[in-house]
């Protein structure tokens, strides 16, 4: 529950509820954020994904030290049992409800069994792991375009082939970039990161990457939700399900 609150606060407010840049910088320094030896530890707080990830970790640790204890009592009468109940509710919502927010416009094309309408001004609607499982054959068809649409909807980096990377980000460090490899590039980083290519055809590898790509999902909720997926549900079957041994070419490849 604490992780969820910290994540949501930093994603929506940054490091100050009134968006004051001076206050955000002060809070960044008091948390211990400035550490140029660590990723996201730049002295000046600008709210990059790397800084947000580090800020979440530092703030969680700070609040836990101030309010919590290893005995399981977080404060205000909240016990380990209470926490488990909240975590279970989050996991159920993620697995069966609308716990993951994704861009509707891009995904309606790839989710034939689940057409949705955006519920907010950001063009996103709630989906579940069950939804993704039932539609995975459609998501991974056509060179995995649906898979990439889901990952890019998370807002935690640009999932892109090496070939597209060279065209879209020519100014970054592109040494040893493989045109046929899948990468994730995060704003502010000098080097893209390789992504397991099996993400385009293996559901569990894909789902683990969904967790990494979407900052609104906590690891605890994700791990619990994975166990709750209804894997016996009827799955949409395509004429070609892309289950060949060789990987299909990534978007942008010949």
PDB file of C-alpha atoms in Angstrom:
ATOM      1  CA  UNK A   1       0.000   0.000   0.000  1.00  0.00           C
ATOM      2  CA  UNK A   2       2.858   2.359   0.836  1.00  0.00           C
ATOM      3  CA  UNK A   3       4.597   1.601  -2.460  1.00  0.00           C
ATOM      4  CA  UNK A   4       1.363   2.330  -4.328  1.00  0.00           C
ATOM      5  CA  UNK A   5       0.900   5.677  -2.581  1.00  0.00           C
ATOM      6  CA  UNK A   6       4.501   6.731  -3.172  1.00  0.00           C
ATOM      7  CA  UNK A   7       4.339   5.704  -6.842  1.00  0.00           C
ATOM      8  CA  UNK A   8       1.068   7.530  -7.471  1.00  0.00           C
ATOM      9  CA  UNK A   9       2.222  10.687  -5.670  1.00  0.00           C
ATOM     10  CA  UNK A  10       5.464  11.004  -7.601  1.00  0.00           C
ATOM     11  CA  UNK A  11       3.823  10.160 -10.927  1.00  0.00           C
ATOM     12  CA  UNK A  12       1.084  12.758 -10.444  1.00  0.00           C
ATOM     13  CA  UNK A  13       2.808  15.460  -8.362  1.00  0.00           C
ATOM     14  CA  UNK A  14       6.527  14.930  -8.749  1.00  0.00           C
ATOM     15  CA  UNK A  15       8.286  15.821  -5.509  1.00  0.00           C
ATOM     16  CA  UNK A  16       5.999  18.685  -4.473  1.00  0.00           C
ATOM     17  CA  UNK A  17       2.210  18.844  -4.358  1.00  0.00           C
ATOM     18  CA  UNK A  18       2.195  22.414  -5.699  1.00  0.00           C
ATOM     19  CA  UNK A  19       4.647  21.686  -8.556  1.00  0.00           C
ATOM     20  CA  UNK A  20       7.043  24.349  -7.165  1.00  0.00           C
ATOM     21  CA  UNK A  21      10.411  23.626  -8.889  1.00  0.00           C
ATOM     22  CA  UNK A  22      12.384  25.079  -5.975  1.00  0.00           C
ATOM     23  CA  UNK A  23      10.532  22.884  -3.502  1.00  0.00           C
ATOM     24  CA  UNK A  24      10.961  19.857  -5.741  1.00  0.00           C
ATOM     25  CA  UNK A  25      14.709  20.499  -5.895  1.00  0.00           C
ATOM     26  CA  UNK A  26      14.891  20.886  -2.099  1.00  0.00           C
ATOM     27  CA  UNK A  27      12.967  17.649  -1.576  1.00  0.00           C
ATOM     28  CA  UNK A  28      15.200  15.891  -4.120  1.00  0.00           C
ATOM     29  CA  UNK A  29      18.296  16.942  -2.211  1.00  0.00           C
ATOM     30  CA  UNK A  30      16.854  16.054   1.201  1.00  0.00           C
ATOM     31  CA  UNK A  31      15.869  12.604  -0.052  1.00  0.00           C
ATOM     32  CA  UNK A  32      19.456  12.066  -1.150  1.00  0.00           C
ATOM     33  CA  UNK A  33      18.673  12.087  -4.866  1.00  0.00           C
ATOM     34  CA  UNK A  34      21.834  13.833  -6.096  1.00  0.00           C
ATOM     35  CA  UNK A  35      24.306  11.001  -6.695  1.00  0.00           C
ATOM     36  CA  UNK A  36      25.903  11.143 -10.124  1.00  0.00           C
ATOM     37  CA  UNK A  37      27.301   7.649  -9.645  1.00  0.00           C
ATOM     38  CA  UNK A  38      23.811   6.142  -9.842  1.00  0.00           C
ATOM     39  CA  UNK A  39      21.327   6.152 -12.719  1.00  0.00           C
ATOM     40  CA  UNK A  40      18.826   8.947 -12.194  1.00  0.00           C
ATOM     41  CA  UNK A  41      20.951  10.607  -9.506  1.00  0.00           C
ATOM     42  CA  UNK A  42      21.571  13.869 -11.348  1.00  0.00           C
ATOM     43  CA  UNK A  43      22.024  16.943  -9.158  1.00  0.00           C
ATOM     44  CA  UNK A  44      19.218  18.934 -10.797  1.00  0.00           C
ATOM     45  CA  UNK A  45      15.754  17.364 -10.550  1.00  0.00           C
ATOM     46  CA  UNK A  46      13.939  17.507 -13.899  1.00  0.00           C
ATOM     47  CA  UNK A  47      11.580  14.568 -13.453  1.00  0.00           C
ATOM     48  CA  UNK A  48      13.182  12.119 -15.893  1.00  0.00           C
ATOM     49  CA  UNK A  49      11.956   8.487 -15.694  1.00  0.00           C
ATOM     50  CA  UNK A  50      15.273   7.520 -14.079  1.00  0.00           C
ATOM     51  CA  UNK A  51      14.960  10.263 -11.455  1.00  0.00           C
ATOM     52  CA  UNK A  52      11.340   9.303 -10.731  1.00  0.00           C
ATOM     53  CA  UNK A  53      12.345   5.669 -10.240  1.00  0.00           C
ATOM     54  CA  UNK A  54      15.134   6.688  -7.849  1.00  0.00           C
ATOM     55  CA  UNK A  55      12.863   9.172  -6.053  1.00  0.00           C
ATOM     56  CA  UNK A  56      10.232   6.457  -5.509  1.00  0.00           C
ATOM     57  CA  UNK A  57      12.828   4.156  -3.987  1.00  0.00           C
ATOM     58  CA  UNK A  58      14.285   6.855  -1.759  1.00  0.00           C
ATOM     59  CA  UNK A  59      10.897   8.178  -0.593  1.00  0.00           C
ATOM     60  CA  UNK A  60       9.598   4.682   0.125  1.00  0.00           C
ATOM     61  CA  UNK A  61      12.686   3.923   2.204  1.00  0.00           C
ATOM     62  CA  UNK A  62      12.396   7.249   4.053  1.00  0.00           C
ATOM     63  CA  UNK A  63       8.712   6.831   4.938  1.00  0.00           C
ATOM     64  CA  UNK A  64       9.267   3.233   5.970  1.00  0.00           C
ATOM     65  CA  UNK A  65      12.091   4.269   8.321  1.00  0.00           C
ATOM     66  CA  UNK A  66       9.987   7.086   9.787  1.00  0.00           C
ATOM     67  CA  UNK A  67       6.631   5.327  10.117  1.00  0.00           C
ATOM     68  CA  UNK A  68       7.227   1.623   9.853  1.00  0.00           C
ATOM     69  CA  UNK A  69       8.980  -1.302  11.431  1.00  0.00           C
ATOM     70  CA  UNK A  70      10.128  -4.724  10.375  1.00  0.00           C
ATOM     71  CA  UNK A  71       7.470  -6.182  12.660  1.00  0.00           C
ATOM     72  CA  UNK A  72       4.805  -5.397  10.091  1.00  0.00           C
ATOM     73  CA  UNK A  73       3.098  -2.410  11.758  1.00  0.00           C
ATOM     74  CA  UNK A  74       3.163   0.483   9.300  1.00  0.00           C
ATOM     75  CA  UNK A  75       1.467   2.984  11.563  1.00  0.00           C
ATOM     76  CA  UNK A  76      -2.039   4.183  12.317  1.00  0.00           C
ATOM     77  CA  UNK A  77      -3.099   0.670  13.258  1.00  0.00           C
ATOM     78  CA  UNK A  78      -2.315  -0.824   9.820  1.00  0.00           C
ATOM     79  CA  UNK A  79      -1.120  -4.391  10.236  1.00  0.00           C
ATOM     80  CA  UNK A  80       0.432  -7.006   7.998  1.00  0.00           C
ATOM     81  CA  UNK A  81      -3.017  -8.561   7.545  1.00  0.00           C
ATOM     82  CA  UNK A  82      -4.429  -5.219   6.366  1.00  0.00           C
ATOM     83  CA  UNK A  83      -1.591  -4.805   3.909  1.00  0.00           C
ATOM     84  CA  UNK A  84      -2.103  -8.268   2.475  1.00  0.00           C
ATOM     85  CA  UNK A  85      -5.802  -7.550   1.969  1.00  0.00           C
ATOM     86  CA  UNK A  86      -5.028  -4.312   0.099  1.00  0.00           C
ATOM     87  CA  UNK A  87      -2.345  -5.995  -1.988  1.00  0.00           C
ATOM     88  CA  UNK A  88      -4.781  -8.792  -2.841  1.00  0.00           C
ATOM     89  CA  UNK A  89      -7.420  -6.260  -3.919  1.00  0.00           C
ATOM     90  CA  UNK A  90      -4.867  -4.537  -6.164  1.00  0.00           C
ATOM     91  CA  UNK A  91      -3.813  -7.866  -7.637  1.00  0.00           C
ATOM     92  CA  UNK A  92      -7.420  -8.876  -8.351  1.00  0.00           C
ATOM     93  CA  UNK A  93      -8.091  -5.532 -10.046  1.00  0.00           C
ATOM     94  CA  UNK A  94      -4.934  -5.914 -12.132  1.00  0.00           C
ATOM     95  CA  UNK A  95      -5.721  -9.492 -13.125  1.00  0.00           C
ATOM     96  CA  UNK A  96      -9.513  -9.303 -13.573  1.00  0.00           C
ATOM     97  CA  UNK A  97     -10.626  -5.672 -13.363  1.00  0.00           C
ATOM     98  CA  UNK A  98      -9.261  -2.492 -14.921  1.00  0.00           C
ATOM     99  CA  UNK A  99      -5.985  -2.191 -13.062  1.00  0.00           C
ATOM    100  CA  UNK A 100      -3.758  -1.300 -16.015  1.00  0.00           C
ATOM    101  CA  UNK A 101      -4.296   1.914 -17.978  1.00  0.00           C
ATOM    102  CA  UNK A 102      -3.523   1.748 -21.703  1.00  0.00           C
ATOM    103  CA  UNK A 103      -4.087   3.912 -24.770  1.00  0.00           C
ATOM    104  CA  UNK A 104      -7.428   2.961 -26.306  1.00  0.00           C
ATOM    105  CA  UNK A 105      -6.938   4.343 -29.821  1.00  0.00           C
ATOM    106  CA  UNK A 106      -3.890   2.197 -30.552  1.00  0.00           C
ATOM    107  CA  UNK A 107      -5.145  -0.942 -28.832  1.00  0.00           C
ATOM    108  CA  UNK A 108      -8.717  -1.335 -30.103  1.00  0.00           C
ATOM    109  CA  UNK A 109      -7.232  -2.594 -33.362  1.00  0.00           C
ATOM    110  CA  UNK A 110      -5.373  -5.393 -31.583  1.00  0.00           C
ATOM    111  CA  UNK A 111      -7.960  -6.404 -28.962  1.00  0.00           C
ATOM    112  CA  UNK A 112     -10.877  -7.788 -31.019  1.00  0.00           C
ATOM    113  CA  UNK A 113     -12.472  -9.373 -27.951  1.00  0.00           C
ATOM    114  CA  UNK A 114     -12.377  -6.187 -25.917  1.00  0.00           C
ATOM    115  CA  UNK A 115     -13.307  -2.921 -27.609  1.00  0.00           C
ATOM    116  CA  UNK A 116     -13.119  -0.098 -25.069  1.00  0.00           C
ATOM    117  CA  UNK A 117     -13.844   3.596 -24.912  1.00  0.00           C
ATOM    118  CA  UNK A 118     -11.445   6.005 -23.255  1.00  0.00           C
ATOM    119  CA  UNK A 119     -12.585   6.851 -19.736  1.00  0.00           C
ATOM    120  CA  UNK A 120     -10.529  10.022 -19.318  1.00  0.00           C
ATOM    121  CA  UNK A 121      -9.087  12.995 -21.137  1.00  0.00           C
ATOM    122  CA  UNK A 122      -5.762  11.186 -21.525  1.00  0.00           C
ATOM    123  CA  UNK A 123      -7.282   8.729 -24.003  1.00  0.00           C
ATOM    124  CA  UNK A 124      -6.682   5.750 -21.709  1.00  0.00           C
ATOM    125  CA  UNK A 125      -8.997   3.053 -20.373  1.00  0.00           C
ATOM    126  CA  UNK A 126      -8.588   0.255 -17.859  1.00  0.00           C
ATOM    127  CA  UNK A 127      -7.597  -3.237 -18.966  1.00  0.00           C
ATOM    128  CA  UNK A 128      -6.655  -6.414 -17.115  1.00  0.00           C
ATOM    129  CA  UNK A 129      -4.102  -9.181 -17.460  1.00  0.00           C
ATOM    130  CA  UNK A 130      -7.003 -11.480 -18.358  1.00  0.00           C
ATOM    131  CA  UNK A 131      -7.831  -9.124 -21.256  1.00  0.00           C
ATOM    132  CA  UNK A 132      -4.252  -9.252 -22.518  1.00  0.00           C
ATOM    133  CA  UNK A 133      -4.097 -13.036 -22.171  1.00  0.00           C
ATOM    134  CA  UNK A 134      -7.326 -13.583 -24.114  1.00  0.00           C
ATOM    135  CA  UNK A 135      -6.115 -11.332 -26.928  1.00  0.00           C
ATOM    136  CA  UNK A 136      -2.440 -12.253 -27.016  1.00  0.00           C
ATOM    137  CA  UNK A 137      -2.636 -13.973 -30.395  1.00  0.00           C
ATOM    138  CA  UNK A 138      -3.914 -10.748 -31.901  1.00  0.00           C
ATOM    139  CA  UNK A 139      -1.347  -8.654 -30.038  1.00  0.00           C
ATOM    140  CA  UNK A 140       1.601 -10.651 -31.372  1.00  0.00           C
ATOM    141  CA  UNK A 141       0.328 -10.884 -34.954  1.00  0.00           C
ATOM    142  CA  UNK A 142       1.678  -8.577 -37.681  1.00  0.00           C
ATOM    143  CA  UNK A 143       5.241  -8.546 -36.357  1.00  0.00           C
ATOM    144  CA  UNK A 144       4.121  -7.947 -32.777  1.00  0.00           C
ATOM    145  CA  UNK A 145       2.685  -4.485 -33.415  1.00  0.00           C
ATOM    146  CA  UNK A 146       0.032  -4.974 -30.721  1.00  0.00           C
ATOM    147  CA  UNK A 147       2.655  -6.075 -28.192  1.00  0.00           C
ATOM    148  CA  UNK A 148       4.654  -2.925 -28.887  1.00  0.00           C
ATOM    149  CA  UNK A 149       1.501  -0.796 -28.667  1.00  0.00           C
ATOM    150  CA  UNK A 150       0.845  -2.134 -25.153  1.00  0.00           C
ATOM    151  CA  UNK A 151       4.442  -1.607 -24.021  1.00  0.00           C
ATOM    152  CA  UNK A 152       4.615   1.903 -25.468  1.00  0.00           C
ATOM    153  CA  UNK A 153       1.314   2.749 -23.813  1.00  0.00           C
ATOM    154  CA  UNK A 154       2.935   2.408 -20.389  1.00  0.00           C
ATOM    155  CA  UNK A 155       4.946   5.601 -20.784  1.00  0.00           C
ATOM    156  CA  UNK A 156       8.130   4.176 -19.276  1.00  0.00           C
ATOM    157  CA  UNK A 157      10.198   4.199 -22.455  1.00  0.00           C
ATOM    158  CA  UNK A 158      10.040   3.826 -26.223  1.00  0.00           C
ATOM    159  CA  UNK A 159      10.005   0.170 -27.349  1.00  0.00           C
ATOM    160  CA  UNK A 160      11.498   0.142 -30.796  1.00  0.00           C
ATOM    161  CA  UNK A 161      13.568  -1.940 -33.226  1.00  0.00           C
ATOM    162  CA  UNK A 162      17.221  -1.152 -33.815  1.00  0.00           C
ATOM    163  CA  UNK A 163      16.419  -0.076 -37.363  1.00  0.00           C
ATOM    164  CA  UNK A 164      13.790   2.408 -36.204  1.00  0.00           C
ATOM    165  CA  UNK A 165      16.027   3.556 -33.352  1.00  0.00           C
ATOM    166  CA  UNK A 166      18.709   4.753 -35.763  1.00  0.00           C
ATOM    167  CA  UNK A 167      16.167   6.809 -37.674  1.00  0.00           C
ATOM    168  CA  UNK A 168      14.216   8.207 -34.733  1.00  0.00           C
ATOM    169  CA  UNK A 169      17.110   8.959 -32.342  1.00  0.00           C
ATOM    170  CA  UNK A 170      20.196   9.563 -34.520  1.00  0.00           C
ATOM    171  CA  UNK A 171      21.852  11.751 -31.879  1.00  0.00           C
ATOM    172  CA  UNK A 172      22.125   9.088 -29.149  1.00  0.00           C
ATOM    173  CA  UNK A 173      24.875   6.511 -28.751  1.00  0.00           C
ATOM    174  CA  UNK A 174      24.172   3.909 -31.428  1.00  0.00           C
ATOM    175  CA  UNK A 175      27.313   1.761 -31.310  1.00  0.00           C
ATOM    176  CA  UNK A 176      26.641  -1.975 -31.632  1.00  0.00           C
ATOM    177  CA  UNK A 177      22.926  -1.455 -32.362  1.00  0.00           C
ATOM    178  CA  UNK A 178      21.422  -4.491 -34.105  1.00  0.00           C
ATOM    179  CA  UNK A 179      18.723  -3.561 -36.632  1.00  0.00           C
ATOM    180  CA  UNK A 180      16.723  -6.713 -35.837  1.00  0.00           C
ATOM    181  CA  UNK A 181      16.960  -6.394 -32.041  1.00  0.00           C
ATOM    182  CA  UNK A 182      14.195  -4.912 -29.872  1.00  0.00           C
ATOM    183  CA  UNK A 183      15.250  -2.085 -27.534  1.00  0.00           C
ATOM    184  CA  UNK A 184      13.671   0.251 -25.017  1.00  0.00           C
ATOM    185  CA  UNK A 185      14.907   3.819 -25.028  1.00  0.00           C
ATOM    186  CA  UNK A 186      14.181   6.052 -22.024  1.00  0.00           C
ATOM    187  CA  UNK A 187      14.275   9.806 -22.372  1.00  0.00           C
ATOM    188  CA  UNK A 188      17.441  11.287 -20.946  1.00  0.00           C
ATOM    189  CA  UNK A 189      19.449   8.091 -21.328  1.00  0.00           C
ATOM    190  CA  UNK A 190      22.434   7.878 -23.669  1.00  0.00           C
ATOM    191  CA  UNK A 191      22.078   4.179 -24.347  1.00  0.00           C
ATOM    192  CA  UNK A 192      19.023   2.070 -25.253  1.00  0.00           C
ATOM    193  CA  UNK A 193      18.516  -1.236 -23.426  1.00  0.00           C
ATOM    194  CA  UNK A 194      18.021  -4.594 -25.133  1.00  0.00           C
ATOM    195  CA  UNK A 195      14.675  -6.313 -24.611  1.00  0.00           C
ATOM    196  CA  UNK A 196      14.198 -10.085 -24.666  1.00  0.00           C
ATOM    197  CA  UNK A 197      13.008 -10.739 -28.263  1.00  0.00           C
ATOM    198  CA  UNK A 198      10.696 -13.492 -27.022  1.00  0.00           C
ATOM    199  CA  UNK A 199       8.492 -10.714 -25.634  1.00  0.00           C
ATOM    200  CA  UNK A 200       6.861 -10.756 -29.085  1.00  0.00           C
ATOM    201  CA  UNK A 201       5.629 -14.325 -28.785  1.00  0.00           C
ATOM    202  CA  UNK A 202       5.766 -15.535 -25.149  1.00  0.00           C
ATOM    203  CA  UNK A 203       2.930 -14.229 -22.965  1.00  0.00           C
ATOM    204  CA  UNK A 204       4.703 -14.450 -19.608  1.00  0.00           C
ATOM    205  CA  UNK A 205       7.824 -12.697 -20.900  1.00  0.00           C
ATOM    206  CA  UNK A 206       5.552 -10.067 -22.437  1.00  0.00           C
ATOM    207  CA  UNK A 207       3.671  -9.584 -19.164  1.00  0.00           C
ATOM    208  CA  UNK A 208       6.870  -9.138 -17.184  1.00  0.00           C
ATOM    209  CA  UNK A 209       7.864  -6.430 -19.659  1.00  0.00           C
ATOM    210  CA  UNK A 210       4.425  -4.825 -19.246  1.00  0.00           C
ATOM    211  CA  UNK A 211       5.233  -4.524 -15.548  1.00  0.00           C
ATOM    212  CA  UNK A 212       8.526  -2.773 -16.357  1.00  0.00           C
ATOM    213  CA  UNK A 213       6.953  -0.510 -18.969  1.00  0.00           C
ATOM    214  CA  UNK A 214       4.062   0.737 -16.835  1.00  0.00           C
ATOM    215  CA  UNK A 215       5.002   2.851 -13.822  1.00  0.00           C
ATOM    216  CA  UNK A 216       1.526   2.488 -12.276  1.00  0.00           C
ATOM    217  CA  UNK A 217       2.085  -1.233 -11.574  1.00  0.00           C
ATOM    218  CA  UNK A 218       3.991  -2.313  -8.463  1.00  0.00           C
ATOM    219  CA  UNK A 219       6.053  -5.510  -8.445  1.00  0.00           C
ATOM    220  CA  UNK A 220       4.020  -7.001  -5.596  1.00  0.00           C
ATOM    221  CA  UNK A 221       0.698  -6.434  -7.361  1.00  0.00           C
ATOM    222  CA  UNK A 222       2.136  -7.758 -10.605  1.00  0.00           C
ATOM    223  CA  UNK A 223       3.545 -10.944  -9.078  1.00  0.00           C
ATOM    224  CA  UNK A 224       0.276 -11.659  -7.291  1.00  0.00           C
ATOM    225  CA  UNK A 225      -1.853 -10.830 -10.345  1.00  0.00           C
ATOM    226  CA  UNK A 226       0.102 -13.214 -12.580  1.00  0.00           C
ATOM    227  CA  UNK A 227      -1.037 -16.088 -10.363  1.00  0.00           C
ATOM    228  CA  UNK A 228      -4.683 -15.027 -10.740  1.00  0.00           C
ATOM    229  CA  UNK A 229      -4.874 -14.979 -14.551  1.00  0.00           C
ATOM    230  CA  UNK A 230      -7.616 -17.213 -15.910  1.00  0.00           C
ATOM    231  CA  UNK A 231      -5.585 -19.299 -18.327  1.00  0.00           C
ATOM    232  CA  UNK A 232      -8.550 -21.574 -19.087  1.00  0.00           C
ATOM    233  CA  UNK A 233     -10.584 -18.827 -20.730  1.00  0.00           C
ATOM    234  CA  UNK A 234     -11.391 -19.109 -24.402  1.00  0.00           C
ATOM    235  CA  UNK A 235      -8.596 -17.488 -26.369  1.00  0.00           C
ATOM    236  CA  UNK A 236      -9.072 -15.623 -29.665  1.00  0.00           C
ATOM    237  CA  UNK A 237      -7.493 -17.812 -32.338  1.00  0.00           C
ATOM    238  CA  UNK A 238      -6.107 -16.405 -35.564  1.00  0.00           C
ATOM    239  CA  UNK A 239      -5.420 -18.305 -38.776  1.00  0.00           C
ATOM    240  CA  UNK A 240      -1.745 -17.625 -38.156  1.00  0.00           C
ATOM    241  CA  UNK A 241      -0.830 -17.327 -34.476  1.00  0.00           C
ATOM    242  CA  UNK A 242       2.849 -16.518 -34.997  1.00  0.00           C
ATOM    243  CA  UNK A 243       4.066 -19.482 -32.948  1.00  0.00           C
ATOM    244  CA  UNK A 244       6.906 -20.342 -35.317  1.00  0.00           C
ATOM    245  CA  UNK A 245      10.375 -21.007 -33.959  1.00  0.00           C
ATOM    246  CA  UNK A 246      11.856 -17.989 -35.729  1.00  0.00           C
ATOM    247  CA  UNK A 247      10.972 -14.479 -34.627  1.00  0.00           C
ATOM    248  CA  UNK A 248       9.039 -12.316 -37.096  1.00  0.00           C
ATOM    249  CA  UNK A 249      10.688  -9.132 -38.357  1.00  0.00           C
ATOM    250  CA  UNK A 250      10.146  -6.156 -36.100  1.00  0.00           C
ATOM    251  CA  UNK A 251       8.212  -3.131 -37.339  1.00  0.00           C
ATOM    252  CA  UNK A 252      10.497  -1.022 -39.488  1.00  0.00           C
ATOM    253  CA  UNK A 253      12.323  -4.067 -40.821  1.00  0.00           C
ATOM    254  CA  UNK A 254      12.068  -5.371 -44.375  1.00  0.00           C
TER     255      UNK A 254
END
